[in-house]
XYZ file of C-alpha atoms in Angstrom:
740
model
C -77.941 29.010 67.772
C -75.024 26.577 68.208
C -73.222 23.774 66.396
C -71.226 21.372 68.581
C -68.962 19.738 66.059
C -67.333 17.538 68.679
C -70.745 16.796 70.084
C -72.026 13.356 71.052
C -70.127 10.373 72.342
C -70.523 8.553 69.038
C -69.069 11.467 67.112
C -72.258 13.037 65.790
C -72.513 16.780 65.287
C -75.181 18.401 67.487
C -77.079 21.397 66.134
C -79.242 23.474 68.486
C -81.844 25.841 67.021
C -83.237 28.931 68.753
C -86.656 27.303 69.152
C -85.031 24.681 71.395
C -85.020 21.833 68.864
C -81.903 19.663 68.586
C -80.595 17.763 65.577
C -77.776 15.217 65.213
C -75.888 14.383 62.049
C -72.697 12.777 60.809
C -71.829 15.972 58.949
C -73.266 19.476 58.705
C -73.079 21.738 55.672
C -73.221 25.388 56.708
C -74.589 27.604 53.922
C -75.448 30.782 55.846
C -74.133 34.065 54.484
C -70.683 35.371 55.305
C -72.427 38.252 57.086
C -74.144 35.858 59.483
C -70.853 34.061 60.091
C -69.076 37.357 60.815
C -71.723 38.299 63.398
C -72.139 34.914 65.048
C -69.147 32.610 64.532
C -67.762 33.206 68.039
C -70.932 31.811 69.656
C -72.227 29.646 66.837
C -69.548 26.922 66.961
C -68.364 24.777 69.865
C -65.443 24.346 70.126
C -64.204 27.422 68.268
C -63.520 27.066 64.572
C -59.939 26.410 63.445
C -57.888 29.530 62.816
C -57.937 29.037 59.026
C -61.725 29.364 58.973
C -61.813 32.214 61.479
C -59.258 34.224 59.515
C -61.278 33.765 56.327
C -64.484 34.923 58.047
C -62.744 38.019 59.388
C -60.678 38.727 56.284
C -63.203 38.357 53.484
C -65.384 41.356 52.724
C -69.185 41.320 52.862
C -71.073 44.340 51.576
C -74.575 45.546 50.931
C -76.526 46.582 47.871
C -80.254 47.224 48.020
C -83.064 47.744 45.541
C -85.965 50.161 45.792
C -88.948 49.453 43.531
C -91.126 52.521 42.990
C -94.661 52.120 41.562
C -96.135 55.229 39.896
C -99.757 55.793 38.921
C -98.661 56.530 35.353
C -96.038 55.079 32.991
C -92.457 56.289 33.308
C -91.898 59.107 30.762
C -90.762 57.769 27.390
C -87.743 60.089 27.302
C -86.379 58.637 30.523
C -83.696 56.092 29.448
C -83.706 52.397 30.363
C -80.680 52.960 32.588
C -79.567 56.200 34.229
C -76.274 56.409 36.139
C -76.106 59.334 38.545
C -73.107 61.659 38.168
C -73.049 64.586 40.580
C -71.877 68.142 40.232
C -70.128 69.204 43.407
C -72.657 71.981 44.144
C -75.625 69.618 43.767
C -73.967 66.987 45.941
C -73.258 69.558 48.650
C -76.895 70.635 48.585
C -78.022 67.004 48.833
C -75.837 66.353 51.863
C -77.335 69.397 53.608
C -80.900 68.318 52.799
C -83.166 65.823 54.641
C -82.417 63.389 51.814
C -78.695 62.887 52.438
C -79.282 59.116 52.381
C -80.055 59.376 48.633
C -76.347 59.747 47.862
C -76.350 55.957 48.144
C -78.464 55.679 44.961
C -76.135 55.028 42.023
C -78.506 54.033 39.220
C -82.126 53.998 38.079
C -83.452 51.118 35.968
C -86.684 50.578 34.113
C -88.236 47.163 34.715
C -89.170 45.035 31.684
C -92.934 44.632 31.207
C -93.616 46.976 34.142
C -94.109 50.412 32.522
C -95.076 52.086 35.807
C -92.159 50.742 37.863
C -88.733 52.287 38.343
C -85.958 50.584 40.313
C -83.106 52.290 42.178
C -79.812 50.681 43.251
C -78.373 51.653 46.645
C -75.050 50.738 48.191
C -72.515 51.672 50.836
C -72.863 53.067 54.339
C -75.649 55.492 53.413
C -77.525 52.626 51.813
C -77.293 50.595 55.017
C -78.520 53.532 57.104
C -81.430 54.030 54.715
C -82.708 50.564 55.604
C -83.804 51.942 58.977
C -85.788 54.855 57.497
C -89.535 54.740 57.071
C -91.038 54.667 53.572
C -92.051 58.351 53.581
C -88.526 59.865 53.502
C -87.536 57.246 50.922
C -90.399 58.368 48.641
C -89.447 62.016 49.096
C -85.778 61.295 48.408
C -86.577 59.420 45.180
C -88.692 62.339 43.929
C -85.877 64.745 44.870
C -83.455 62.728 42.700
C -85.861 62.557 39.761
C -86.265 66.330 39.786
C -82.492 66.637 39.355
C -81.793 63.777 36.936
C -85.142 63.798 35.109
C -85.475 67.521 34.531
C -88.386 68.590 32.347
C -89.910 65.100 32.615
C -93.248 64.616 34.315
C -93.515 61.587 36.587
C -96.772 60.407 38.098
C -97.554 60.068 41.780
C -95.901 57.292 43.795
C -98.477 54.639 44.627
C -96.273 52.040 46.294
C -92.772 51.188 47.432
C -90.975 47.891 47.864
C -87.365 47.689 49.039
C -84.793 45.178 50.188
C -83.080 45.441 53.568
C -80.261 42.910 53.357
C -77.977 44.451 55.982
C -80.520 44.944 58.759
C -81.974 41.444 58.298
C -80.168 39.319 60.909
C -80.534 36.220 58.723
C -78.332 37.757 56.009
C -76.404 40.814 57.318
C -75.469 41.907 53.808
C -75.747 41.035 50.139
C -72.644 39.213 48.920
C -68.897 38.908 49.335
C -65.894 40.526 47.729
C -62.130 40.811 48.215
C -60.629 43.679 50.199
C -57.197 44.918 51.183
C -57.773 43.176 54.520
C -58.299 39.910 52.635
C -54.906 40.306 50.992
C -53.128 41.442 54.141
C -54.443 38.431 56.065
C -53.472 36.113 53.190
C -56.841 34.408 53.267
C -59.647 33.748 50.810
C -62.555 31.620 49.699
C -60.570 28.391 49.796
C -59.708 29.002 53.437
C -63.346 29.664 54.289
C -64.324 26.456 52.513
C -61.772 24.311 54.344
C -63.708 21.454 55.993
C -63.471 21.066 59.768
C -62.403 17.519 60.616
C -62.758 15.348 63.691
C -60.076 13.280 65.379
C -60.590 10.538 62.779
C -59.851 13.076 60.030
C -63.449 12.889 58.817
C -65.072 16.101 57.537
C -67.822 16.918 60.040
C -68.355 20.606 59.298
C -68.404 21.817 55.712
C -68.991 25.333 54.400
C -70.759 26.315 51.199
C -72.213 29.484 49.752
C -71.035 32.100 47.297
C -68.303 33.373 49.624
C -66.575 29.963 49.535
C -66.239 29.961 45.741
C -62.770 31.250 44.763
C -63.799 32.032 41.183
C -67.508 32.892 41.170
C -67.961 34.477 44.592
C -70.838 37.001 44.818
C -72.960 35.026 42.311
C -75.821 32.538 42.519
C -73.995 30.043 40.333
C -71.033 30.408 42.676
C -73.289 29.416 45.572
C -74.842 26.474 43.724
C -71.504 25.259 42.404
C -70.120 24.842 45.904
C -72.987 22.490 46.784
C -73.004 20.499 43.536
C -69.289 19.705 43.368
C -69.007 16.035 42.359
C -67.451 14.764 45.579
C -68.348 11.164 44.973
C -66.830 11.226 41.509
C -63.625 12.779 42.783
C -63.400 10.304 45.625
C -63.569 7.512 43.054
C -60.324 8.674 41.461
C -57.664 6.170 42.369
C -54.780 7.629 44.310
C -52.347 5.190 42.747
C -49.760 6.716 40.437
C -49.467 3.475 38.488
C -53.171 3.782 37.570
C -53.338 7.541 37.103
C -52.808 8.543 33.483
C -51.099 11.794 32.562
C -51.476 13.509 29.204
C -49.009 16.288 28.337
C -49.778 18.573 25.403
C -46.598 20.071 24.013
C -43.050 18.676 23.947
C -41.219 21.960 24.460
C -39.098 22.898 27.446
C -42.012 22.742 29.892
C -43.430 19.509 28.483
C -40.071 17.716 28.438
C -39.317 18.922 31.979
C -42.664 17.647 33.265
C -42.371 14.332 31.419
C -38.829 13.547 32.534
C -39.685 14.417 36.135
C -42.776 12.190 36.150
C -41.151 9.281 34.326
C -38.226 9.446 36.717
C -40.680 9.143 39.632
C -42.462 6.084 38.273
C -45.387 7.574 36.350
C -45.444 5.247 33.344
C -49.029 5.807 32.149
C -47.987 8.965 30.319
C -48.490 10.308 26.793
C -47.161 13.463 25.139
C -49.033 15.027 22.214
C -46.804 17.205 20.027
C -48.167 19.198 17.088
C -44.764 19.478 15.369
C -42.640 16.622 14.031
C -39.921 17.243 16.636
C -39.476 17.861 20.332
C -38.273 21.178 21.703
C -41.013 23.702 20.959
C -39.392 27.137 20.985
C -36.064 25.395 21.582
C -35.257 24.582 17.964
C -31.661 23.697 17.121
C -30.680 22.459 13.662
C -27.289 21.446 12.394
C -25.983 22.939 9.169
C -22.543 21.733 8.263
C -20.203 22.567 11.127
C -22.701 24.947 12.687
C -25.760 24.448 14.874
C -28.430 27.098 14.317
C -30.800 28.074 17.103
C -34.044 29.383 15.620
C -35.421 30.011 19.111
C -33.705 30.076 22.486
C -29.954 30.579 22.078
C -28.212 31.800 25.247
C -28.336 30.762 28.910
C -29.931 33.638 30.804
C -27.202 34.495 33.305
C -25.320 32.586 36.020
C -27.060 33.731 39.205
C -30.076 31.760 40.481
C -30.179 29.786 37.251
C -30.423 26.042 37.533
C -29.886 25.682 33.766
C -26.466 27.283 34.140
C -25.734 25.022 37.121
C -26.785 21.854 35.262
C -24.897 22.729 32.070
C -21.713 24.009 33.689
C -21.465 20.793 35.707
C -20.588 19.017 32.453
C -18.699 21.868 30.789
C -21.415 22.342 28.181
C -21.433 26.150 28.096
C -19.012 29.049 27.905
C -19.107 32.783 28.612
C -18.475 34.863 25.521
C -15.540 37.286 25.672
C -17.301 40.240 24.071
C -20.435 42.242 24.772
C -23.587 41.602 22.794
C -23.563 45.004 21.075
C -20.201 46.710 20.652
C -20.195 48.281 17.174
C -22.674 50.634 15.527
C -22.941 51.875 11.947
C -25.108 54.622 10.505
C -27.146 54.225 7.342
C -24.682 56.525 5.532
C -21.923 53.990 6.254
C -20.323 56.024 9.028
C -19.100 53.960 12.020
C -19.783 55.396 15.460
C -16.606 55.730 17.542
C -16.650 53.057 20.223
C -15.957 55.540 23.012
C -19.067 57.487 21.954
C -21.395 54.494 21.788
C -20.007 53.064 25.031
C -20.614 56.350 26.851
C -24.222 56.676 25.687
C -25.220 53.034 26.236
C -23.345 52.677 29.538
C -24.860 55.928 30.822
C -28.360 54.717 29.964
C -27.869 51.430 31.786
C -26.384 53.209 34.791
C -29.380 55.541 34.989
C -31.781 52.615 34.659
C -30.143 50.799 37.579
C -32.245 52.982 39.895
C -35.094 50.524 40.490
C -36.674 52.868 43.015
C -37.590 55.430 40.368
C -39.197 52.720 38.205
C -41.218 51.513 41.182
C -42.537 55.042 41.645
C -43.381 55.382 37.936
C -46.952 54.552 36.909
C -46.644 54.663 33.127
C -45.283 52.421 30.404
C -41.679 51.299 30.114
C -41.349 53.376 26.947
C -42.517 56.520 28.741
C -40.093 55.771 31.585
C -37.132 55.312 29.227
C -38.044 58.545 27.406
C -38.147 60.420 30.691
C -34.779 59.030 31.798
C -33.142 59.811 28.454
C -34.417 63.346 27.991
C -33.746 64.195 31.642
C -30.181 62.973 31.088
C -29.860 65.104 27.945
C -31.012 68.198 29.845
C -28.652 67.373 32.710
C -25.689 67.221 30.339
C -24.993 63.515 30.837
C -24.076 63.218 27.143
C -22.055 66.408 26.894
C -19.566 66.389 24.042
C -21.532 63.898 21.953
C -23.225 64.938 18.731
C -26.932 65.327 19.476
C -28.089 63.377 16.419
C -25.730 60.486 17.166
C -26.857 60.469 20.775
C -30.511 60.257 19.735
C -29.759 57.553 17.133
C -28.056 55.429 19.810
C -31.068 55.933 22.062
C -33.366 54.792 19.225
C -31.218 51.673 18.866
C -31.414 51.172 22.630
C -35.223 51.218 22.364
C -35.209 48.782 19.428
C -32.874 46.452 21.285
C -35.192 46.387 24.289
C -38.179 45.763 22.050
C -36.242 42.781 20.715
C -35.248 41.695 24.222
C -38.847 41.874 25.451
C -40.447 40.671 22.194
C -42.717 43.711 22.044
C -44.070 45.925 19.277
C -43.369 49.083 21.264
C -42.101 49.741 24.767
C -45.032 52.105 25.214
C -47.264 49.063 25.644
C -44.884 47.385 28.111
C -45.683 47.712 31.804
C -42.942 49.369 33.825
C -44.355 47.864 37.022
C -44.714 44.456 35.345
C -41.056 44.465 34.404
C -40.190 44.583 38.094
C -41.722 41.096 38.474
C -39.092 39.712 36.113
C -35.914 38.440 37.737
C -33.336 39.497 35.160
C -29.984 37.836 35.775
C -28.679 38.407 32.242
C -24.948 39.072 32.351
C -23.023 41.696 30.414
C -21.471 38.804 28.467
C -23.658 36.137 26.866
C -23.411 32.418 27.709
C -23.557 30.017 24.750
C -23.673 26.248 24.227
C -20.321 25.963 22.404
C -22.043 25.531 19.024
C -23.984 22.516 20.318
C -27.332 24.366 20.348
C -29.843 24.946 23.124
C -31.290 21.515 22.344
C -28.442 20.269 24.522
C -30.580 21.204 27.516
C -33.299 18.772 26.416
C -30.696 16.025 26.067
C -29.520 16.946 29.557
C -33.065 16.587 30.947
C -33.508 13.254 29.154
C -30.056 12.069 30.305
C -28.965 11.359 26.723
C -25.562 13.050 26.838
C -22.407 10.906 26.830
C -21.301 12.897 29.891
C -24.255 11.389 31.821
C -23.799 7.721 30.925
C -22.517 6.743 34.373
C -25.226 8.592 36.320
C -28.548 6.928 35.412
C -30.263 5.364 32.383
C -31.625 7.743 29.723
C -35.283 8.757 29.958
C -36.874 7.714 26.628
C -39.281 10.636 26.235
C -39.660 10.097 22.478
C -41.203 6.672 23.145
C -44.037 8.397 24.978
C -44.505 11.131 22.350
C -47.019 11.174 19.507
C -45.834 13.662 16.895
C -48.036 15.602 14.464
C -50.967 15.403 16.860
C -52.773 18.751 16.868
C -55.390 19.261 19.582
C -58.890 20.202 18.429
C -60.912 19.943 21.673
C -60.504 19.403 25.413
C -63.361 18.143 27.592
C -62.241 18.445 31.183
C -65.171 17.375 33.366
C -66.048 14.043 31.795
C -68.396 12.004 33.983
C -67.147 8.438 34.090
C -66.828 5.616 36.601
C -63.151 5.463 35.629
C -60.516 7.853 36.965
C -59.997 9.506 33.563
C -61.696 12.891 33.728
C -60.223 14.535 30.586
C -60.960 13.763 26.944
C -58.670 15.294 24.309
C -59.460 15.021 20.607
C -56.955 15.737 17.836
C -57.525 17.000 14.308
C -56.547 13.580 12.939
C -59.481 12.000 14.826
C -57.346 10.433 17.573
C -58.784 10.723 21.087
C -57.024 10.405 24.442
C -58.360 10.191 27.972
C -56.420 10.954 31.126
C -56.706 11.516 34.836
C -54.563 14.640 34.520
C -53.774 16.931 31.598
C -50.705 19.184 31.654
C -51.084 21.848 28.972
C -47.750 23.404 27.972
C -48.655 25.183 24.728
C -47.592 28.793 24.251
C -49.643 31.736 25.466
C -50.198 32.628 21.809
C -51.862 29.271 21.137
C -53.991 29.613 24.265
C -55.114 33.067 23.151
C -56.029 31.699 19.711
C -57.625 28.430 20.756
C -58.989 28.438 24.315
C -62.519 29.408 23.244
C -62.667 26.606 20.678
C -60.855 24.010 22.768
C -62.385 23.902 26.206
C -65.676 22.281 27.123
C -66.891 23.592 29.501
C -65.347 27.041 28.885
C -62.474 28.086 31.098
C -63.340 29.985 34.296
C -63.336 33.773 33.998
C -60.043 34.334 35.916
C -58.269 31.878 33.616
C -59.666 33.560 30.499
C -58.664 36.924 31.926
C -55.068 35.729 32.440
C -54.852 34.281 28.931
C -56.344 37.331 27.229
C -54.559 39.870 29.433
C -50.979 38.616 29.366
C -48.831 39.704 26.426
C -46.972 37.599 23.879
C -44.922 39.199 21.129
C -42.755 38.258 18.183
C -39.050 38.334 17.451
C -37.455 36.441 14.610
C -34.005 35.539 13.343
C -32.911 35.613 9.700
C -29.844 33.524 8.842
C -27.437 34.458 6.032
C -24.646 32.040 5.176
C -21.878 33.276 2.812
C -19.223 31.506 0.808
C -16.623 33.320 2.861
C -16.892 35.815 5.718
C -16.564 39.400 4.487
C -16.042 40.848 7.961
C -12.751 41.050 9.964
C -11.546 37.728 11.347
C -9.328 39.085 14.137
C -12.043 38.669 16.801
C -12.760 42.411 16.740
C -16.029 42.220 14.833
C -19.067 40.289 16.105
C -21.839 42.209 14.378
C -23.328 45.683 14.590
C -26.325 47.755 15.525
C -28.185 49.806 12.915
C -28.526 53.592 13.334
C -30.740 55.320 10.768
C -30.254 58.758 9.286
C -33.656 60.503 9.090
C -33.614 60.962 5.296
C -32.596 57.330 4.729
C -35.396 56.161 6.975
C -37.891 58.287 5.084
C -36.661 56.839 1.798
C -36.961 53.307 3.193
C -40.613 53.909 4.001
C -41.209 55.516 0.599
C -39.728 52.445 -1.151
C -42.133 50.077 0.611
C -39.377 48.431 2.673
C -40.538 49.828 6.002
C -40.375 46.377 7.596
C -36.570 46.710 7.533
C -36.810 49.535 10.077
C -37.292 46.937 12.838
C -34.162 44.983 11.947
C -32.297 45.857 15.102
C -28.867 44.306 14.573
C -26.759 41.694 12.821
C -24.587 39.320 14.837
C -22.078 36.527 14.207
C -22.810 33.524 16.481
C -19.754 32.449 18.426
C -17.800 29.480 17.020
C -19.208 30.073 13.519
C -17.331 31.519 10.542
C -19.625 32.254 7.630
C -22.900 32.962 9.351
C -24.536 36.335 9.914
C -27.862 36.532 11.756
C -30.294 39.458 11.794
C -32.779 40.260 14.576
C -36.227 41.671 13.811
C -39.055 42.409 16.228
C -42.716 43.266 16.554
C -45.179 44.149 13.824
C -42.458 44.163 11.182
C -41.317 40.685 12.234
C -44.841 39.432 11.596
C -44.840 41.212 8.227
C -41.454 39.675 7.337
C -42.770 36.182 7.995
C -45.375 36.645 5.255
C -42.947 37.967 2.627
C -41.439 35.769 -0.121
C -38.009 34.449 0.767
C -36.250 36.370 -2.009
C -37.819 39.635 -0.861
C -36.409 39.097 2.612
C -32.957 38.219 1.244
C -32.977 41.318 -0.990
C -33.961 43.488 1.960
C -31.214 42.177 4.212
C -28.580 42.533 1.503
C -29.784 46.105 0.920
C -29.082 46.816 4.597
C -25.630 45.242 4.514
C -24.600 47.189 1.419
C -26.005 50.432 2.806
C -24.556 50.241 6.323
C -21.250 48.575 5.365
C -20.204 50.289 2.109
C -16.501 49.865 2.950
C -16.869 46.087 3.424
C -16.629 43.621 0.506
C -20.242 42.565 0.896
C -21.196 39.960 -1.757
C -24.240 40.310 -3.958
C -26.125 37.553 -2.189
C -25.664 34.761 0.372
C -25.273 31.142 -0.592
C -28.003 30.061 1.831
C -30.831 31.673 3.779
C -33.283 30.623 6.456
C -35.578 32.342 8.976
C -37.786 31.683 11.948
C -41.554 32.214 11.715
C -42.758 32.029 15.277
C -45.916 34.065 14.809
C -47.291 32.555 11.598
C -46.763 29.008 12.861
C -50.168 28.082 14.368
C -48.438 25.860 16.928
C -46.683 28.843 18.550
C -48.303 32.169 17.582
C -45.453 34.222 18.972
C -42.034 34.060 20.568
C -42.466 34.655 24.295
C -44.483 36.538 26.856
C -44.137 39.871 28.579
C -46.183 42.215 30.766
C -48.128 45.009 29.093
C -50.153 47.969 30.259
C -53.179 45.883 29.300
C -51.944 43.116 31.618
C -51.857 45.622 34.474
C -55.286 47.043 33.657
C -56.832 43.548 33.529
C -54.806 42.375 36.544
C -53.721 39.405 34.484
C -51.016 37.409 36.251
C -48.828 34.397 35.644
C -50.076 32.932 38.931
C -53.655 32.901 37.648
C -52.510 31.345 34.373
C -50.709 28.635 36.362
C -53.714 27.836 38.577
C -55.011 24.314 37.705
C -58.611 23.409 36.954
C -59.799 21.143 39.757
C -62.503 18.616 40.409
C -63.508 18.255 44.018
C -64.589 20.581 46.741
C -62.453 23.559 47.606
C -60.282 22.829 50.623
C -61.022 19.094 50.688
C -58.478 16.315 50.464
C -60.412 14.921 47.500
C -59.574 17.976 45.411
C -57.747 16.796 42.282
C -56.091 18.879 39.544
C -57.589 17.859 36.220
C -56.070 20.406 33.832
C -52.712 21.967 34.710
C -50.922 24.793 32.912
C -47.188 25.138 32.333
C -44.937 27.127 30.026
C -42.771 30.229 30.354
C -45.786 32.567 30.479
C -47.003 30.844 33.658
C -43.827 31.600 35.627
C -44.077 34.807 37.707
C -40.351 35.651 37.829
C -38.785 33.939 34.799
C -41.428 34.417 32.118
C -40.006 34.673 28.590
C -37.117 32.307 29.405
C -36.369 28.608 29.005
C -35.545 28.660 32.700
C -39.149 29.704 33.388
C -40.536 27.050 31.034
C -38.544 24.205 32.615
C -39.324 25.366 36.146
C -43.053 25.485 35.325
C -42.931 21.934 33.957
C -41.255 20.736 37.147
C -43.832 22.663 39.186
C -46.747 20.823 37.592
C -44.996 17.440 37.738
C -44.269 18.007 41.437
C -47.921 18.885 41.967
C -48.868 15.349 40.868
C -45.942 13.735 42.663
C -47.037 15.392 45.905
C -50.667 14.400 45.274
C -49.815 10.712 45.031
C -46.901 10.687 47.457
C -48.947 9.785 50.520
C -50.784 6.914 48.837
C -48.030 5.339 46.775
C -45.519 2.763 47.944
C -43.138 4.008 45.256
C -40.016 5.423 46.850
C -39.523 8.990 45.694
C -36.115 10.108 44.506
C -34.889 13.497 45.687
C -36.311 16.387 43.671
C -33.980 18.027 41.178
C -33.309 21.716 40.742
C -33.287 24.790 42.918
C -36.836 25.974 42.344
């Protein structure tokens, strides 16, 4: 009847039962249902519960489902299926509601019961189901027979001999079946973790703890969710040393996120740190290689805008970057060699971007990004926005616009891209690109590791390579290892090497997670984590590099590449010749500060196909395009050197970067869920410790697909550990770097 959690003089909790008995304890674990808490929490606890617990009790949803077991004097007819879901015609439903059996609308399904040939079970839910709990058995029997006459037409059922049914809502010891999440839950910004927050006394000791399915943030509504909240290994977690000099950190992946996390932690005194890198280099999808006077970026190449971009701030501080003086796409050629007048292409492309600036219409649109773009374009055509422009040319420029955005988003087709998901992305890309002055994007990694000559007077370099083990490919991850030592994670590599750690920060790409999470994790990842991994989208774009003896294009700074516009008959011939992969070559561009280099973009399914082709086939295809689109240029027979990226076929990446798809929306897969760590320790307790953490561009809600998002996610996970050990370490923390 009452729990006085500031009870006796010696600090014990006093529990009073309705029969008058009294119990005292150091701590009390409350496992009653959420329904009982909702009905009684105002009188059940003295003093009143903290607001965080009260809000969770009020905000979480608790509903009712009931079962009715019906025993017949004869077996259920053979033609009656094992499961029957009830779908109503409007006329039948109206008749039901006007009958004495209106309660039966609560029945959603009939089930046969294994090894009980004479028993049929009915599921009931909702308000009508709760009201039915107060009916006698007779109207329940009659209602069941009424339903069987409708949904079991021409089948002969026996007579009802007996009835058993649950009454979870009307039973004051339960007041419902199990919990769920409602709009109220979201509006109150509460949840299972809040409900499970321990109530502490003046000495900060947990005296009132909550368990039960409703306190489990992942497996609420289930029996294993209820059991899990009791069996959390508190003692094991408490044994973890809160000393950062003892805690070991293992980082998988030395890309942007991994380097950001490692440099942050090393700079804060975490020396027991190891990085496992599958490649023979650092950088991940930042891959810069020098060739002669040029630095080639196989992956990330440009800084993604100036606004709200700490990478721009860091690099511009040392004069490492520059804004290009031309737009990314300025010239367009048709497959018959005809150049498109610049005033025509500018009008079409600028009009499209102007129309797409209306974010409000995208917010109101429920379909794919491709469907939205089609609607905007064809509405503009009908409205005369492109008046005076040849219709075929206008449509060809729109097709290029679509291909460019497929390349920009690394998608196969914009019709699988979520329009609503795109609104999550904070796109600060400028009209003019920002490059690294032919130093390569790898310069950012040097900046993070303080290796640049410009940083020599600031602080010593951070020797990340000394902590990195290259060519170490993960084969398994055990993340709940029982051990008297603080190391809770065991990682095994394909070369037989094993590593243990207190904390694991996993920074591999979403593509690798999608390929490997089932094989890697023991125990398997929780369902929300699997849903995020499987539901988020990662696509492919690639670059193909052609180096010539001499540039064959104008050298007066008027020519920086071109976009490809296909004539319908040429496109049909391309497909007939078996070169259809060339259709997804979007554009060629000349990287700034280079002279003899021409780079081609390719995206999607055809990019993956290109990666599997022999090198000479790819060269021949690209030269075919150059000769076809630039017949008035002195294009040589072949380049003197060729190279290409293969982001999809490389098992250590399995794609270029992430996006949001219609599937992501349907599965409610989010970056936030991907970023959520795997913990040991009770929900809401101070002993709760992150064991496996996730970083990488795909885990950033606003800057996914960018290096900015990758670095910020690495800092986020490093800061999570820094904050964890801050209160127990004598190490003086340096100020945190970066805006995010």
